[in-house]
Amino acid sequence: MQRDLPTAHEMSTPASNVVDLASLRRSCASCTLQQLCLPSTVDAEDLARIDSMVKKRRPLRRGELLYRQGDPMQSLFVAREGAFKTVALSKEGESQILGFHIPGELLGFDALGSGEHQCDAEALGTAEVCEVPFEQLEEFAAQVPSLRRQLLRVIGRSMDRDQAHVEMLGRRHATERVALFLHSLSERYRALGRRPEQVDLPMGREDIGSYLGLAIETVSRTLGKLQEDGVISVHGRRVQITDCAALDRLVHGGDERRTDHG
Amino acid sequence: MQRDLPTAHEMSTPASNVVDLASLRRSCASCTLQQLCLPSTVDAEDLARIDSMVKKRRPLRRGELLYRQGDPMQSLFVAREGAFKTVALSKEGESQILGFHIPGELLGFDALGSGEHQCDAEALGTAEVCEVPFEQLEEFAAQVPSLRRQLLRVIGRSMDRDQAHVEMLGRRHATERVALFLHSLSERYRALGRRPEQVDLPMGREDIGSYLGLAIETVSRTLGKLQEDGVISVHGRRVQITDCAALDRLVHGGDERRTDHG
DNA sequence: CGGTCAGTTGACGGAAATCAAAAAATGTGG
DNA sequence: CCACATTTTTTGATTTCCGTCAACTGACCG
């Protein structure tokens, strides 16, 4: 029934178990992402119980899928390392990237409405996730008010990111979309404790194009123009924000006619 | 322009209470929308309890707000009659329409992430909502597994609509976006038991343009072209789908180069 | 070394934004 | 109900941004 690539579920080649199991066994309590996926006040006892639910997953390779469109909802995933994209494919084969997910961000809510996933979730590179069986999580959440609240909050955040995405797509000019995109990524990196001016893109130009509703060439040219204007410096997927204020201006001022040269 | 309008919360002029209170007091049990906002198996007793939570609201007039950006989350709303739009406003005054909400659809989830609403919710015409205090709903949901599930399901549906919106905005050609828009509305009308080929638009061209990321003139022209092609017939906000198959083709076939009858 | 792939750059045409104004619909007061 | 004012929608002319096609560069890899 499956297509070509196996989902992560199905893969358990003994060879890959050479990875450091100890590192996978780190508990939620000691996880630096804890405050992102569980930022509420959850006491030690509850935390231990959550921890017992979480299946640590071995690393995924580039292109591996966490789940695919049509799969029944079974688990929630927390990106732990690396990055993911979620992709909706229409029956004619056209695909639309719905979101990118960096460490601390959750995946899998797209199945809440129908019980079936509405998109594919694919690792953009070597990555690692925590998997939480949804059934168990829901049950436990019912008993712990703070966790219940927290579940709704992370769902809400996911919706907030979708809203930001729509606002990006609503912008008329490619420059604004790309600026907004870089700004958003930068802020999310900052929340992770990374340097916000150093934006290393985990995805290719094609993915950015799909996400922003732009042709790949336009993405490339727009990044080039931002570089010419001294806002960023680009080396392949390595982007450095050199003029943060200018980027903010593009994001907020939005329609600023002045593209500099003149 | 509507910044000075009071939210519905603040309005309680005695004069407006002349509206038929009996009709407002109709219970959830007898509501034709019940299966839309509560499609799960909720038994009679639970239904009664839900019913007791729901505050029926008097009609809203065109332009009145249910809530505005920055308001704390207090209630969930179910559109009962009429239609609503949710609008995000950037600080520079640019606005982006995030969604339209017809009877049976819920509003207010946009505050789940931060506790504050991320957008304004405005009545597109004379309308009516049911209001459910979120605090109470959450508490009750904790006790009733089926309701808990159902709450997540309606949230999920809301996310599904957001996803569909992103897919609309991802389409390159105006014709596809408009076709998708009409198709989506038609399907939602069908779910309400209305004739799906009769699509009466509750919103103006400007709102459609914002929603679809198109200029108002483009919306108008595209509707005109669809009419020329015999797909629909347009009289102001009254749209009739005359060739449902052709509309489907535009929606699914997507890339169909030929707009003339093929 | 050639092969593939990701990204960049250039030229060009077309789809949609913009500017402008008419036409239709809606509302208002007499 | 009509005349008038305002808003909404349509239509037309022009511009421009971006998508498409194409060729080129550089990186990676066996």
mmCIF file of C-alpha atoms (C1' of nucleotides) in Angstrom, chain B residues 172-175 213-215 217-218 221 257, chain C residues 14-21 25-27:
data_model
loop_
_atom_site.group_PDB
_atom_site.id
_atom_site.type_symbol
_atom_site.label_atom_id
_atom_site.label_comp_id
_atom_site.label_asym_id
_atom_site.label_seq_id
_atom_site.Cartn_x
_atom_site.Cartn_y
_atom_site.Cartn_z
ATOM 1 C CA ARG B 172 -0.420 30.966 -9.178
ATOM 2 C CA HIS B 173 -3.334 32.030 -11.329
ATOM 3 C CA ALA B 174 -6.174 34.242 -10.237
ATOM 4 C CA THR B 175 -8.679 31.989 -11.957
ATOM 5 C CA GLY B 213 -4.206 37.901 -2.218
ATOM 6 C CA LEU B 214 -5.600 39.610 -5.311
ATOM 7 C CA ALA B 215 -6.460 43.166 -6.206
ATOM 8 C CA GLU B 217 -10.148 44.635 -9.871
ATOM 9 C CA THR B 218 -8.671 41.236 -10.542
ATOM 10 C CA ARG B 221 -12.436 40.642 -13.823
ATOM 11 C CA ARG B 257 -4.091 26.040 -19.975
ATOM 12 C "C1'" DG C 14 2.411 37.731 -19.730
ATOM 13 C "C1'" DA C 15 -0.601 38.062 -15.761
ATOM 14 C "C1'" DA C 16 -1.900 40.916 -12.480
ATOM 15 C "C1'" DA C 17 -1.225 45.553 -9.972
ATOM 16 C "C1'" DT C 18 -2.003 50.194 -10.533
ATOM 17 C "C1'" DC C 19 -4.128 54.292 -12.156
ATOM 18 C "C1'" DA C 20 -8.349 56.280 -13.701
ATOM 19 C "C1'" DA C 21 -13.121 56.710 -14.517
ATOM 20 C "C1'" DA C 25 -25.964 49.399 -6.300
ATOM 21 C "C1'" DT C 26 -26.991 51.147 -1.841
ATOM 22 C "C1'" DG C 27 -28.358 54.371 1.296
#
